[in-house]
Amino acid sequence: MLDKKHIKFFQNLLGEDNAYFDQAHLMAYSYDATRKRHLPDGVLFPGDESDVSKILKYCNENKLAIVPRGAGSGFTGGALAHEGGLVLAFEKHMNKILEIDMQNMVAVVQPGCINMDLQRVVEEQGLFYPPDPASQDYSTIGGNVSENAGGMRAAKYGITKDYVMALRAVLPNGEVIRAGKRTIKDVAGYNIAGILIASEGTLAVITEITLKLIAKPKFTKTAMGIFPSVQTAMNAVYKSMAAGVTPVAMEFLDALCINAVEEKFSKGLPKEAGALLITDVDGDIEAGLEQDLATIERVFKENGAGEFKIAKDASERNDIWFARRNCSQAINIYGTLKLNEDITVPRSRLPELLKRIAEVSVKYGVKVPCFGHTGDGNVHTNVMVADKNDPSQVKNGHQAIEEIFKITVELGGTLSGEHGIGISKAEFMPLAFSDAEMALFREIKRAFDPNNILNPGKMGL
Amino acid sequence: MLDKKHIKFFQNLLGEDNAYFDQAHLMAYSYDATRKRHLPDGVLFPGDESDVSKILKYCNENKLAIVPRGAGSGFTGGALAHEGGLVLAFEKHMNKILEIDMQNMVAVVQPGCINMDLQRVVEEQGLFYPPDPASQDYSTIGGNVSENAGGMRAAKYGITKDYVMALRAVLPNGEVIRAGKRTIKDVAGYNIAGILIASEGTLAVITEITLKLIAKPKFTKTAMGIFPSVQTAMNAVYKSMAAGVTPVAMEFLDALCINAVEEKFSKGLPKEAGALLITDVDGDIEAGLEQDLATIERVFKENGAGEFKIAKDASERNDIWFARRNCSQAINIYGTLKLNEDITVPRSRLPELLKRIAEVSVKYGVKVPCFGHTGDGNVHTNVMVADKNDPSQVKNGHQAIEEIFKITVELGGTLSGEHGIGISKAEFMPLAFSDAEMALFREIKRAFDPNNILNPGKMGL
């Protein structure tokens, strides 16, 4: 429970409508996409950067924990006050697009701006903001930056970090800093923007984000290949790209996913298939897209694809993408508890990764449907526990996850391609990082946040 | 002078052929492209990462300064031992390409690997490493990463940081750390690679670099536009790009540059022209290049270009690029001392920047020929002091530089687009950064290097 004098301070600063301490509001800000629940001690809605500065200064002096929060759509608990503290929520006031600068092809937004709102506004002007996490309809740019969100288009267009040109942020001591510039080149001073990205709200509170925009590609085409096995599909992924094609996306579904989608939605997918690859290519010259699709078709067929289909129109595009988009939901038929991870390996290691995940699945008696962004080596690995009320099944599931993490690291991969570490993966950090690396992380945390008030206990620090 | 026991330690560790303390060798490692000279106390040539680790651990315990050095081609003194210390030189042993991974389109190199050696090897295999600083024939990848080098192709392909996927580095305490992965996505832990890039050798010593490669574009075309004034040319730059074209390069020469090149080389350039823009476009589809050039021609002409010429073949390409490539040398006709800076502003501010530089030139009675990478807002600004032996002229030159820095910051730009801060621009850091920002830089420096042994006194820290 928060001391009354603290409550009074925040209510005076923000007004009672922007500083809540009642049970109903605390409940409403106690969850995220992990479905874990942790009641915060209060919920604050800053109106502007100056509010953020005053809040942080006060919290720093009084050693009160702060948990910055966008939409609460994260998968690893980054926005959860799992050790108590005050949620700093940006959705209410600091959610605006401040500027679209057409001349320099740059957007300036507040952290609570919703990703899709930005995409829509810039596309109306012929520009393009590529990062498209699956949560794009509700997740915020501040959250995207803090977790370094990826998405479907990363294979060609990269991820959030590739679009952040500059940030404004508030340090725990209340000082406002600027990092980066509205320029492609800027090498003066340390790359503070670079380290704030993906720092999960543990170093500073981001108050303004300047993003690079690009020209919107004129044409997009979609194709699908059906493969006899996961192995053949994984070979086709990296060989297509090594053949010189850079698809926007090259997405994958394994046999379990295909069957789940078919069982739930009856879309006429081939239930006997071993794997499905869905790919988008884009560009300004139609001949270029055709050339890319021809290369992909050749490589797919050389690697065993029995069928290759190019969507003729928007309706066929939607049909092809339906399976991928509804996959995550469909695989719930395999269990009542889903342990979903977003491991990533170098593309050429995908065949081995998938082979070894299949072995883990057998060993622990759990189904592990896999799908995801194979064009960038990112596989959504879902350990499905048939009965979440059976402790031995749950234990097996967790052991399977741990083994999959070990395999991933062994193959030169990372624990997280998109979702971050938060609290969910904190215990696995020592699998991926040495003592020296963890010690360095702690030193950096201390350099920004000596009193450890920002998202304490996250990232295994 | 270094204590004898230290000399003995390094000679024992590396062998006498890899640890020099004699005057001739100290002289040979006392300079860089700034033409300043500072004798180091010794020059060490580590054979591998383990040597680097032992050297750093020893230096950390004995508080000896270390100055990492690639080719010594930097423009800001990053590789100079201006406070004494040991130069750690990578050119002799740690200069290899360790791996070209065609499947994942990745190269792994040691820090002393020369940029152009890497470009050549990967291009033979149909791949492409875009960052091409003007020093590419001799500068090293380690130096490029430490300064976050740019180049001609940044407008389309970005800069060094956009290609660094992973690093190995040694901390001052001798611990080896890995940062990043051979994957597009990796969000586990703080982005250590991100902050080591452009840190000018002040945080850790980089021992291995993993770089993203892309497919080599099949076609390149070059064009040139001649403009009546700098203003019209600068308008044409940002309007071309806002029209949806992403040229590889859009390079600029002002009237002083054009006249200097013409005076020295008589290439038939129009001496009455106000400015020249040279642009390259590339891609895999020739029709795409033609479409891009048509757009550029239209925008150039709408903005006052009297002449627009597309190179018909390689020889014409070379002719067009000759002026740009020889510009830096040619402008020496304007003075015996060149104060060259690499300021960068958002593209749309280029017209105002150039207008105000012209005013500064008049005010201080110095010629300021400007050329450079306007496609990314980066202008090489050369304050030419006619007689370097005249103290009042030199003083005027320095005042002009300071005023140009102030204008740059006012226009939302940066002190350095490519060259870094080093010792040359250290005094100007407070123009660009607040006290809070400088304090944060110092805290970060301390987190990595508590004894301040790595490149002490650089970057104004």
Short mmCIF file of C-alpha atoms in Angstrom, two decimals, chain A:
data_model
loop_
_atom_site.label_atom_id
_atom_site.label_comp_id
_atom_site.label_asym_id
_atom_site.label_seq_id
_atom_site.Cartn_x
_atom_site.Cartn_y
_atom_site.Cartn_z
CA MET A 1 0.00 0.00 0.00
CA LEU A 2 1.13 3.42 -0.95
CA ASP A 3 1.64 6.05 1.73
CA LYS A 4 -1.13 8.67 1.79
CA LYS A 5 1.29 11.54 1.22
CA HIS A 6 2.41 9.92 -2.04
CA ILE A 7 -1.18 9.51 -3.19
CA LYS A 8 -1.79 13.15 -2.40
CA PHE A 9 1.28 14.23 -4.37
CA PHE A 10 0.18 12.41 -7.51
CA GLN A 11 -3.43 13.56 -7.22
CA ASN A 12 -2.29 17.16 -6.84
CA LEU A 13 0.09 16.89 -9.77
CA LEU A 14 -2.17 15.12 -12.24
CA GLY A 15 -5.68 15.69 -10.89
CA GLU A 16 -7.78 12.93 -9.38
CA ASP A 17 -8.95 11.77 -12.80
CA ASN A 18 -5.41 10.95 -13.79
CA ALA A 19 -4.14 9.26 -10.65
CA TYR A 20 -6.09 6.22 -9.55
CA PHE A 21 -5.57 4.16 -6.43
CA ASP A 22 -8.91 2.34 -6.17
CA GLN A 23 -9.23 -1.41 -6.47
CA ALA A 24 -11.18 -1.37 -9.74
CA HIS A 25 -8.53 0.64 -11.55
CA LEU A 26 -5.69 -1.32 -10.03
CA MET A 27 -7.36 -4.50 -11.31
CA ALA A 28 -7.76 -3.01 -14.78
CA TYR A 29 -4.02 -2.41 -14.98
CA SER A 30 -2.93 -5.65 -13.39
CA TYR A 31 -2.71 -7.86 -16.48
CA ASP A 32 -1.12 -8.14 -19.91
CA ALA A 33 -0.99 -10.78 -22.67
CA THR A 34 0.78 -13.23 -20.36
CA ARG A 35 -2.54 -13.53 -18.46
CA LYS A 36 -0.61 -13.16 -15.23
CA ARG A 37 -2.05 -10.67 -12.75
CA HIS A 38 -0.14 -8.35 -10.46
CA LEU A 39 -1.91 -5.44 -8.75
CA PRO A 40 0.00 -2.16 -9.01
CA ASP A 41 -0.11 0.37 -6.16
CA GLY A 42 -1.47 3.07 -8.41
CA VAL A 43 -2.11 4.05 -12.03
CA LEU A 44 -0.90 7.40 -13.31
CA PHE A 45 -1.83 9.06 -16.61
CA PRO A 46 0.73 11.76 -17.37
CA GLY A 47 -0.44 14.58 -19.60
CA ASP A 48 2.93 15.46 -21.03
CA GLU A 49 6.68 15.08 -20.71
CA SER A 50 6.79 17.58 -17.87
CA ASP A 51 4.40 15.40 -15.84
CA VAL A 52 6.60 12.38 -16.54
CA SER A 53 9.62 14.31 -15.37
CA LYS A 54 7.97 15.38 -12.12
CA ILE A 55 6.64 11.89 -11.44
CA LEU A 56 10.04 10.29 -11.98
CA LYS A 57 11.90 12.82 -9.89
CA TYR A 58 9.46 12.26 -7.03
CA CYS A 59 9.57 8.48 -7.34
CA ASN A 60 13.35 8.52 -7.51
CA GLU A 61 13.58 10.57 -4.34
CA ASN A 62 11.07 8.35 -2.59
CA LYS A 63 12.26 5.05 -4.08
CA LEU A 64 8.89 4.21 -5.61
CA ALA A 65 8.87 1.75 -8.50
CA ILE A 66 7.52 2.86 -11.88
CA VAL A 67 6.18 0.49 -14.55
CA PRO A 68 5.66 2.20 -17.93
CA ARG A 69 2.74 0.78 -19.88
CA GLY A 70 1.46 1.08 -23.44
CA ALA A 71 -1.44 -1.19 -24.34
CA GLY A 72 -0.47 -4.03 -22.04
CA SER A 73 -0.29 -6.36 -25.04
CA GLY A 74 3.19 -7.71 -24.30
CA PHE A 75 3.83 -11.42 -24.00
CA THR A 76 6.51 -11.32 -21.31
CA GLY A 77 5.11 -9.17 -18.52
CA GLY A 78 7.05 -6.00 -19.31
CA ALA A 79 4.06 -3.84 -18.30
CA LEU A 80 3.24 -5.79 -15.13
CA ALA A 81 3.94 -4.36 -11.68
CA HIS A 82 5.05 -7.75 -10.40
CA GLU A 83 6.91 -6.18 -7.49
CA GLY A 84 4.25 -3.52 -6.96
CA GLY A 85 4.79 0.12 -7.91
CA LEU A 86 3.03 2.70 -10.02
CA VAL A 87 1.87 2.00 -13.55
CA LEU A 88 2.62 4.94 -15.84
CA ALA A 89 0.03 4.63 -18.59
CA PHE A 90 0.38 6.49 -21.90
CA GLU A 91 -2.86 5.44 -23.56
CA LYS A 92 -4.99 8.28 -22.26
CA HIS A 93 -3.14 11.53 -23.01
CA MET A 94 0.26 10.85 -24.56
CA ASN A 95 -1.08 8.94 -27.54
CA LYS A 96 -0.84 11.42 -30.39
CA ILE A 97 0.81 11.64 -33.76
CA LEU A 98 2.59 14.98 -33.36
CA GLU A 99 3.91 15.43 -36.88
CA ILE A 100 4.20 13.80 -40.27
CA ASP A 101 7.16 15.49 -41.97
CA MET A 102 6.72 14.68 -45.65
CA GLN A 103 9.89 16.50 -46.68
CA ASN A 104 12.18 14.41 -44.52
CA MET A 105 9.91 11.35 -44.48
CA VAL A 106 9.71 11.24 -40.72
CA ALA A 107 6.90 10.83 -38.19
CA VAL A 108 6.96 12.11 -34.62
CA VAL A 109 4.65 10.36 -32.15
CA GLN A 110 3.97 10.08 -28.46
CA PRO A 111 4.60 6.71 -26.81
CA GLY A 112 0.90 5.84 -26.47
CA CYS A 113 0.23 6.21 -30.21
CA ILE A 114 -1.23 2.97 -31.57
CA ASN A 115 0.88 1.34 -34.28
CA MET A 116 -1.97 0.91 -36.76
CA ASP A 117 -3.13 4.52 -36.33
CA LEU A 118 0.31 5.60 -37.50
CA GLN A 119 0.39 3.11 -40.36
CA ARG A 120 -2.99 4.34 -41.61
CA VAL A 121 -2.15 8.02 -41.46
CA VAL A 122 1.18 7.69 -43.25
CA GLU A 123 -0.19 5.36 -45.92
CA GLU A 124 -2.86 7.93 -46.77
CA GLN A 125 0.07 10.15 -47.74
CA GLY A 126 1.85 7.53 -49.84
CA LEU A 127 4.36 6.74 -47.13
CA PHE A 128 4.97 3.52 -45.23
CA TYR A 129 5.84 2.49 -41.66
CA PRO A 130 6.81 -1.18 -42.04
CA PRO A 131 6.99 -2.65 -38.50
CA ASP A 132 3.77 -4.66 -38.09
CA PRO A 133 3.69 -6.75 -34.94
CA ALA A 134 0.69 -9.09 -34.71
CA SER A 135 -0.63 -6.72 -32.04
CA GLN A 136 -0.54 -3.76 -34.44
CA ASP A 137 -4.24 -2.94 -34.02
CA TYR A 138 -3.80 -2.10 -30.34
CA SER A 139 -0.12 -2.11 -29.34
CA THR A 140 1.57 1.26 -28.93
CA ILE A 141 4.70 2.64 -30.56
CA GLY A 142 6.19 3.22 -27.10
CA GLY A 143 5.71 -0.45 -26.30
CA ASN A 144 6.98 -1.44 -29.75
CA VAL A 145 10.16 0.56 -29.18
CA SER A 146 10.64 -0.68 -25.62
CA GLU A 147 10.37 -4.31 -26.75
CA ASN A 148 11.86 -3.71 -30.23
CA ALA A 149 8.83 -5.31 -31.81
CA GLY A 150 9.15 -7.23 -35.06
CA GLY A 151 6.37 -8.46 -37.29
CA MET A 152 5.56 -10.12 -40.57
CA ARG A 153 7.53 -7.75 -42.77
CA ALA A 154 10.87 -8.01 -40.97
CA ALA A 155 12.53 -10.26 -43.54
CA LYS A 156 12.64 -7.33 -45.98
CA TYR A 157 12.02 -4.26 -43.87
CA GLY A 158 13.64 -5.04 -40.52
CA ILE A 159 12.18 -4.29 -37.13
CA THR A 160 11.29 -1.34 -34.94
CA LYS A 161 14.91 -0.41 -34.20
CA ASP A 162 15.53 0.08 -37.91
CA TYR A 163 12.98 2.93 -37.95
CA VAL A 164 13.76 4.81 -34.75
CA MET A 165 15.72 7.94 -35.64
CA ALA A 166 15.41 9.85 -32.40
CA LEU A 167 13.87 9.66 -28.97
CA ARG A 168 13.08 11.98 -26.13
CA ALA A 169 13.12 10.29 -22.76
CA VAL A 170 13.08 11.09 -19.06
CA LEU A 171 15.76 9.66 -16.81
CA PRO A 172 14.82 8.44 -13.32
CA ASN A 173 16.23 11.67 -11.87
CA GLY A 174 13.66 13.62 -13.87
CA GLU A 175 16.10 15.00 -16.44
CA VAL A 176 14.87 15.05 -20.03
CA ILE A 177 17.29 13.73 -22.63
CA ARG A 178 17.22 13.72 -26.42
CA ALA A 179 18.85 10.89 -28.34
CA GLY A 180 19.38 10.76 -32.08
CA LYS A 181 18.37 13.22 -34.77
CA ARG A 182 16.04 13.57 -37.72
CA THR A 183 18.98 12.60 -39.93
CA ILE A 184 20.18 9.32 -41.42
CA LYS A 185 23.66 9.96 -40.12
CA ASP A 186 24.48 11.05 -36.58
CA VAL A 187 27.61 9.88 -34.82
CA ALA A 188 28.01 12.50 -32.11
CA GLY A 189 27.91 11.01 -28.62
CA TYR A 190 26.91 7.53 -27.52
CA ASN A 191 23.99 5.87 -29.30
CA ILE A 192 21.54 6.33 -26.45
CA ALA A 193 18.53 5.70 -28.69
CA GLY A 194 20.13 2.37 -29.63
CA ILE A 195 20.28 1.15 -26.06
CA LEU A 196 16.87 2.49 -25.03
CA ILE A 197 15.28 0.40 -27.78
CA ALA A 198 14.49 -3.07 -26.38
CA SER A 199 15.40 -1.98 -22.85
CA GLU A 200 11.85 -2.88 -21.72
CA GLY A 201 11.29 0.32 -19.79
CA THR A 202 14.15 -0.36 -17.40
CA LEU A 203 16.46 2.56 -18.28
CA ALA A 204 14.37 5.65 -19.01
CA VAL A 205 10.79 6.57 -19.86
CA ILE A 206 10.38 7.36 -23.54
CA THR A 207 8.22 10.44 -24.13
CA GLU A 208 8.58 11.10 -27.87
CA ILE A 209 9.62 8.96 -30.82
CA THR A 210 10.85 10.11 -34.23
CA LEU A 211 10.44 7.40 -36.84
CA LYS A 212 11.80 6.96 -40.33
CA LEU A 213 9.18 6.47 -43.03
CA ILE A 214 9.75 5.09 -46.49
CA ALA A 215 7.86 5.40 -49.76
CA LYS A 216 4.98 2.97 -49.96
CA PRO A 217 5.69 0.17 -52.45
CA LYS A 218 3.19 0.26 -55.33
CA PHE A 219 2.58 -3.48 -55.75
CA THR A 220 2.37 -6.53 -53.49
CA LYS A 221 1.88 -10.15 -54.53
CA THR A 222 1.26 -13.22 -52.44
CA ALA A 223 2.16 -16.85 -53.10
CA MET A 224 1.95 -20.15 -51.25
CA GLY A 225 3.97 -23.35 -51.49
CA ILE A 226 2.97 -26.72 -50.06
CA PHE A 227 5.79 -28.96 -48.88
CA PRO A 228 6.00 -32.65 -47.98
CA SER A 229 7.92 -31.94 -44.75
CA VAL A 230 9.12 -29.24 -42.42
CA GLN A 231 12.70 -29.96 -43.48
CA THR A 232 12.07 -29.34 -47.16
CA ALA A 233 10.21 -26.12 -46.37
CA MET A 234 12.99 -24.84 -44.13
CA ASN A 235 15.53 -25.54 -46.85
CA ALA A 236 13.37 -23.62 -49.30
CA VAL A 237 13.25 -20.61 -46.97
CA TYR A 238 16.93 -19.89 -46.76
CA LYS A 239 17.73 -21.01 -50.30
CA SER A 240 15.14 -18.59 -51.74
CA MET A 241 16.76 -15.72 -49.95
CA ALA A 242 20.28 -16.78 -50.80
CA ALA A 243 19.10 -16.84 -54.45
CA GLY A 244 18.77 -13.06 -54.23
CA VAL A 245 15.10 -12.60 -53.41
CA THR A 246 14.16 -10.46 -50.44
CA PRO A 247 10.53 -11.28 -49.77
CA VAL A 248 8.57 -8.97 -47.49
CA ALA A 249 7.49 -12.03 -45.54
CA MET A 250 8.10 -15.74 -45.71
CA GLU A 251 5.77 -17.28 -43.19
CA PHE A 252 5.54 -20.89 -42.17
CA LEU A 253 2.98 -23.33 -40.77
CA ASP A 254 3.84 -26.88 -39.77
CA ALA A 255 1.55 -29.92 -40.15
CA LEU A 256 0.00 -29.47 -36.69
CA CYS A 257 -0.90 -25.88 -37.52
CA ILE A 258 -2.30 -26.79 -40.94
CA ASN A 259 -4.47 -29.47 -39.39
CA ALA A 260 -5.66 -27.22 -36.59
CA VAL A 261 -6.70 -24.48 -39.00
CA GLU A 262 -8.44 -27.03 -41.21
CA GLU A 263 -10.23 -28.61 -38.28
CA LYS A 264 -11.51 -25.27 -37.01
CA PHE A 265 -12.21 -23.44 -40.27
CA SER A 266 -12.40 -26.03 -43.11
CA LYS A 267 -10.59 -23.90 -45.66
CA GLY A 268 -9.56 -26.78 -47.93
CA LEU A 269 -5.93 -26.87 -46.82
CA PRO A 270 -4.11 -30.12 -47.66
CA LYS A 271 -4.20 -32.01 -44.33
CA GLU A 272 -1.52 -34.45 -45.50
CA ALA A 273 0.99 -31.60 -46.16
CA GLY A 274 4.13 -31.42 -44.04
CA ALA A 275 4.42 -27.65 -44.11
CA LEU A 276 3.15 -24.52 -45.79
CA LEU A 277 5.11 -21.42 -46.79
CA ILE A 278 3.31 -18.16 -47.50
CA THR A 279 5.27 -15.34 -49.05
CA ASP A 280 4.68 -11.72 -50.00
CA VAL A 281 6.87 -9.76 -52.39
CA ASP A 282 6.51 -6.06 -53.10
CA GLY A 283 8.02 -3.25 -55.14
CA ASP A 284 7.33 -0.44 -57.56
CA ILE A 285 7.82 -2.41 -60.76
CA GLU A 286 5.46 -5.30 -61.48
CA ALA A 287 8.09 -7.06 -63.58
CA GLY A 288 10.31 -7.13 -60.52
CA LEU A 289 7.68 -8.89 -58.46
CA GLU A 290 7.15 -11.44 -61.23
CA GLN A 291 10.88 -12.07 -61.40
CA ASP A 292 10.99 -12.58 -57.62
CA LEU A 293 8.03 -14.96 -57.68
CA ALA A 294 9.63 -16.93 -60.52
CA THR A 295 12.79 -17.35 -58.44
CA ILE A 296 10.80 -18.38 -55.39
CA GLU A 297 8.74 -20.87 -57.41
CA ARG A 298 11.90 -22.42 -58.84
CA VAL A 299 13.58 -22.75 -55.45
CA PHE A 300 10.41 -24.02 -53.77
CA LYS A 301 9.99 -26.72 -56.42
CA GLU A 302 13.66 -27.67 -56.36
CA ASN A 303 13.18 -28.21 -52.64
CA GLY A 304 10.17 -30.44 -52.94
CA ALA A 305 7.15 -28.13 -53.09
CA GLY A 306 4.37 -30.10 -54.77
CA GLU A 307 2.14 -27.10 -55.30
CA PHE A 308 2.89 -23.40 -55.79
CA LYS A 309 0.06 -20.93 -56.05
CA ILE A 310 0.16 -17.21 -56.78
CA ALA A 311 -2.85 -15.21 -55.60
CA LYS A 312 -4.64 -13.63 -58.54
CA ASP A 313 -6.44 -10.94 -56.58
CA ALA A 314 -7.08 -9.50 -53.15
CA SER A 315 -9.65 -12.16 -52.31
CA GLU A 316 -7.18 -14.96 -53.09
CA ARG A 317 -4.52 -13.12 -51.07
CA ASN A 318 -6.84 -13.05 -48.10
CA ASP A 319 -7.60 -16.75 -48.49
CA ILE A 320 -3.90 -17.62 -48.50
CA TRP A 321 -3.17 -15.44 -45.48
CA PHE A 322 -6.21 -16.72 -43.58
CA ALA A 323 -4.39 -19.84 -42.39
CA ARG A 324 -1.44 -17.88 -41.07
CA ARG A 325 -3.53 -15.26 -39.36
CA ASN A 326 -5.80 -17.70 -37.59
CA CYS A 327 -3.17 -20.23 -36.74
CA SER A 328 -2.38 -19.02 -33.23
CA GLN A 329 -6.02 -19.32 -32.25
CA ALA A 330 -6.61 -22.64 -34.03
CA ILE A 331 -3.84 -24.54 -32.24
CA ASN A 332 -5.68 -24.15 -28.96
CA ILE A 333 -7.39 -27.41 -29.96
CA TYR A 334 -4.22 -29.16 -28.80
CA GLY A 335 -4.34 -28.14 -25.15
CA THR A 336 -5.64 -25.94 -22.41
CA LEU A 337 -2.27 -24.33 -21.66
CA LYS A 338 -0.10 -22.79 -24.37
CA LEU A 339 3.54 -21.99 -23.61
CA ASN A 340 4.42 -19.84 -26.59
CA GLU A 341 7.93 -18.65 -27.26
CA ASP A 342 9.47 -16.63 -30.07
CA ILE A 343 12.90 -18.14 -30.51
CA THR A 344 14.99 -17.09 -33.49
CA VAL A 345 17.94 -18.77 -35.19
CA PRO A 346 20.06 -17.95 -38.25
CA ARG A 347 17.91 -18.98 -41.23
CA SER A 348 20.16 -21.84 -42.28
CA ARG A 349 19.72 -23.48 -38.88
CA LEU A 350 15.92 -23.64 -39.21
CA PRO A 351 15.89 -27.21 -40.58
CA GLU A 352 17.89 -28.48 -37.60
CA LEU A 353 15.89 -26.40 -35.11
CA LEU A 354 12.59 -27.82 -36.30
CA LYS A 355 13.97 -31.36 -36.34
CA ARG A 356 15.12 -31.05 -32.76
CA ILE A 357 11.89 -29.45 -31.59
CA ALA A 358 10.10 -32.51 -32.97
CA GLU A 359 12.39 -34.70 -30.84
CA VAL A 360 11.64 -32.61 -27.74
CA SER A 361 7.94 -32.98 -28.45
CA VAL A 362 8.24 -36.78 -28.45
CA LYS A 363 10.48 -36.82 -25.36
CA TYR A 364 8.07 -34.83 -23.19
CA GLY A 365 4.81 -36.06 -24.68
CA VAL A 366 3.62 -32.57 -25.63
CA LYS A 367 2.43 -31.34 -29.01
CA VAL A 368 4.56 -28.41 -30.25
CA PRO A 369 2.90 -26.72 -33.23
CA CYS A 370 5.26 -24.21 -34.85
CA PHE A 371 4.57 -21.32 -37.15
CA GLY A 372 6.00 -17.91 -37.80
CA HIS A 373 8.40 -15.61 -39.52
CA THR A 374 10.87 -18.04 -41.02
CA GLY A 375 12.05 -15.42 -43.49
CA ASP A 376 13.95 -13.90 -40.57
CA GLY A 377 14.54 -17.13 -38.64
CA ASN A 378 11.85 -16.35 -36.04
CA VAL A 379 9.68 -19.33 -35.09
CA HIS A 380 6.70 -19.14 -32.80
CA THR A 381 7.05 -22.35 -30.84
CA ASN A 382 3.96 -23.40 -28.94
CA VAL A 383 4.30 -26.09 -26.32
CA MET A 384 0.71 -27.22 -25.81
CA VAL A 385 -0.12 -28.79 -22.47
CA ALA A 386 -3.23 -30.95 -22.99
CA ASP A 387 -4.53 -30.50 -19.45
CA LYS A 388 -3.35 -27.47 -17.52
CA ASN A 389 -4.73 -28.97 -14.30
CA ASP A 390 -2.34 -31.91 -14.47
CA PRO A 391 0.85 -30.79 -12.69
CA SER A 392 3.00 -33.48 -14.30
CA GLN A 393 1.92 -32.38 -17.81
CA VAL A 394 2.61 -28.75 -16.92
CA LYS A 395 6.04 -29.69 -15.61
CA ASN A 396 6.79 -31.59 -18.80
CA GLY A 397 5.75 -28.56 -20.80
CA HIS A 398 8.12 -26.28 -18.92
CA GLN A 399 10.96 -28.75 -19.27
CA ALA A 400 10.29 -28.92 -23.00
CA ILE A 401 10.52 -25.12 -23.21
CA GLU A 402 13.80 -25.07 -21.33
CA GLU A 403 15.24 -27.71 -23.65
CA ILE A 404 14.08 -25.77 -26.70
CA PHE A 405 15.83 -22.65 -25.36
CA LYS A 406 19.05 -24.62 -24.91
CA ILE A 407 18.86 -25.95 -28.47
CA THR A 408 18.19 -22.44 -29.77
CA VAL A 409 21.25 -21.00 -28.03
CA GLU A 410 23.35 -23.94 -29.25
CA LEU A 411 22.29 -23.15 -32.84
CA GLY A 412 23.42 -19.52 -32.49
CA GLY A 413 19.94 -18.23 -31.82
CA THR A 414 18.24 -16.00 -29.30
CA LEU A 415 15.66 -16.56 -26.55
CA SER A 416 13.52 -13.84 -28.00
CA GLY A 417 13.12 -12.49 -31.50
CA GLU A 418 10.25 -10.18 -30.68
CA HIS A 419 8.64 -10.50 -27.27
CA GLY A 420 11.47 -9.55 -24.95
CA ILE A 421 12.45 -11.09 -21.63
CA GLY A 422 10.31 -9.30 -19.05
CA ILE A 423 9.48 -11.61 -16.19
CA SER A 424 8.48 -14.66 -18.28
CA LYS A 425 11.95 -15.46 -19.56
CA ALA A 426 14.01 -13.85 -16.84
CA GLU A 427 15.05 -17.20 -15.38
CA PHE A 428 16.47 -18.27 -18.73
CA MET A 429 18.84 -15.32 -19.17
CA PRO A 430 21.83 -17.30 -17.80
CA LEU A 431 21.30 -19.84 -20.60
CA ALA A 432 22.04 -17.13 -23.13
CA PHE A 433 24.38 -14.73 -21.35
CA SER A 434 27.62 -15.19 -19.45
CA ASP A 435 28.24 -13.84 -15.97
CA ALA A 436 30.32 -11.03 -17.51
CA GLU A 437 27.49 -10.10 -19.86
CA MET A 438 24.90 -10.13 -17.08
CA ALA A 439 27.23 -8.03 -14.91
CA LEU A 440 27.57 -5.51 -17.75
CA PHE A 441 23.78 -5.32 -18.11
CA ARG A 442 23.54 -4.55 -14.38
CA GLU A 443 26.20 -1.83 -14.65
CA ILE A 444 24.31 -0.21 -17.52
CA LYS A 445 21.06 -0.41 -15.57
CA ARG A 446 22.83 1.30 -12.67
CA ALA A 447 24.25 4.03 -14.94
CA PHE A 448 20.73 5.05 -15.96
CA ASP A 449 18.76 4.10 -12.87
CA PRO A 450 20.91 3.98 -9.74
CA ASN A 451 17.92 3.60 -7.39
CA ASN A 452 16.39 0.83 -9.52
CA ILE A 453 12.97 2.46 -9.73
CA LEU A 454 12.25 1.70 -13.41
CA ASN A 455 10.62 -1.66 -14.01
CA PRO A 456 12.64 -3.33 -11.26
CA GLY A 457 13.16 -7.07 -11.49
CA LYS A 458 12.61 -7.29 -15.25
CA MET A 459 15.00 -8.94 -17.72
CA GLY A 460 16.60 -11.00 -14.95
CA LEU A 461 18.50 -7.95 -13.68
#
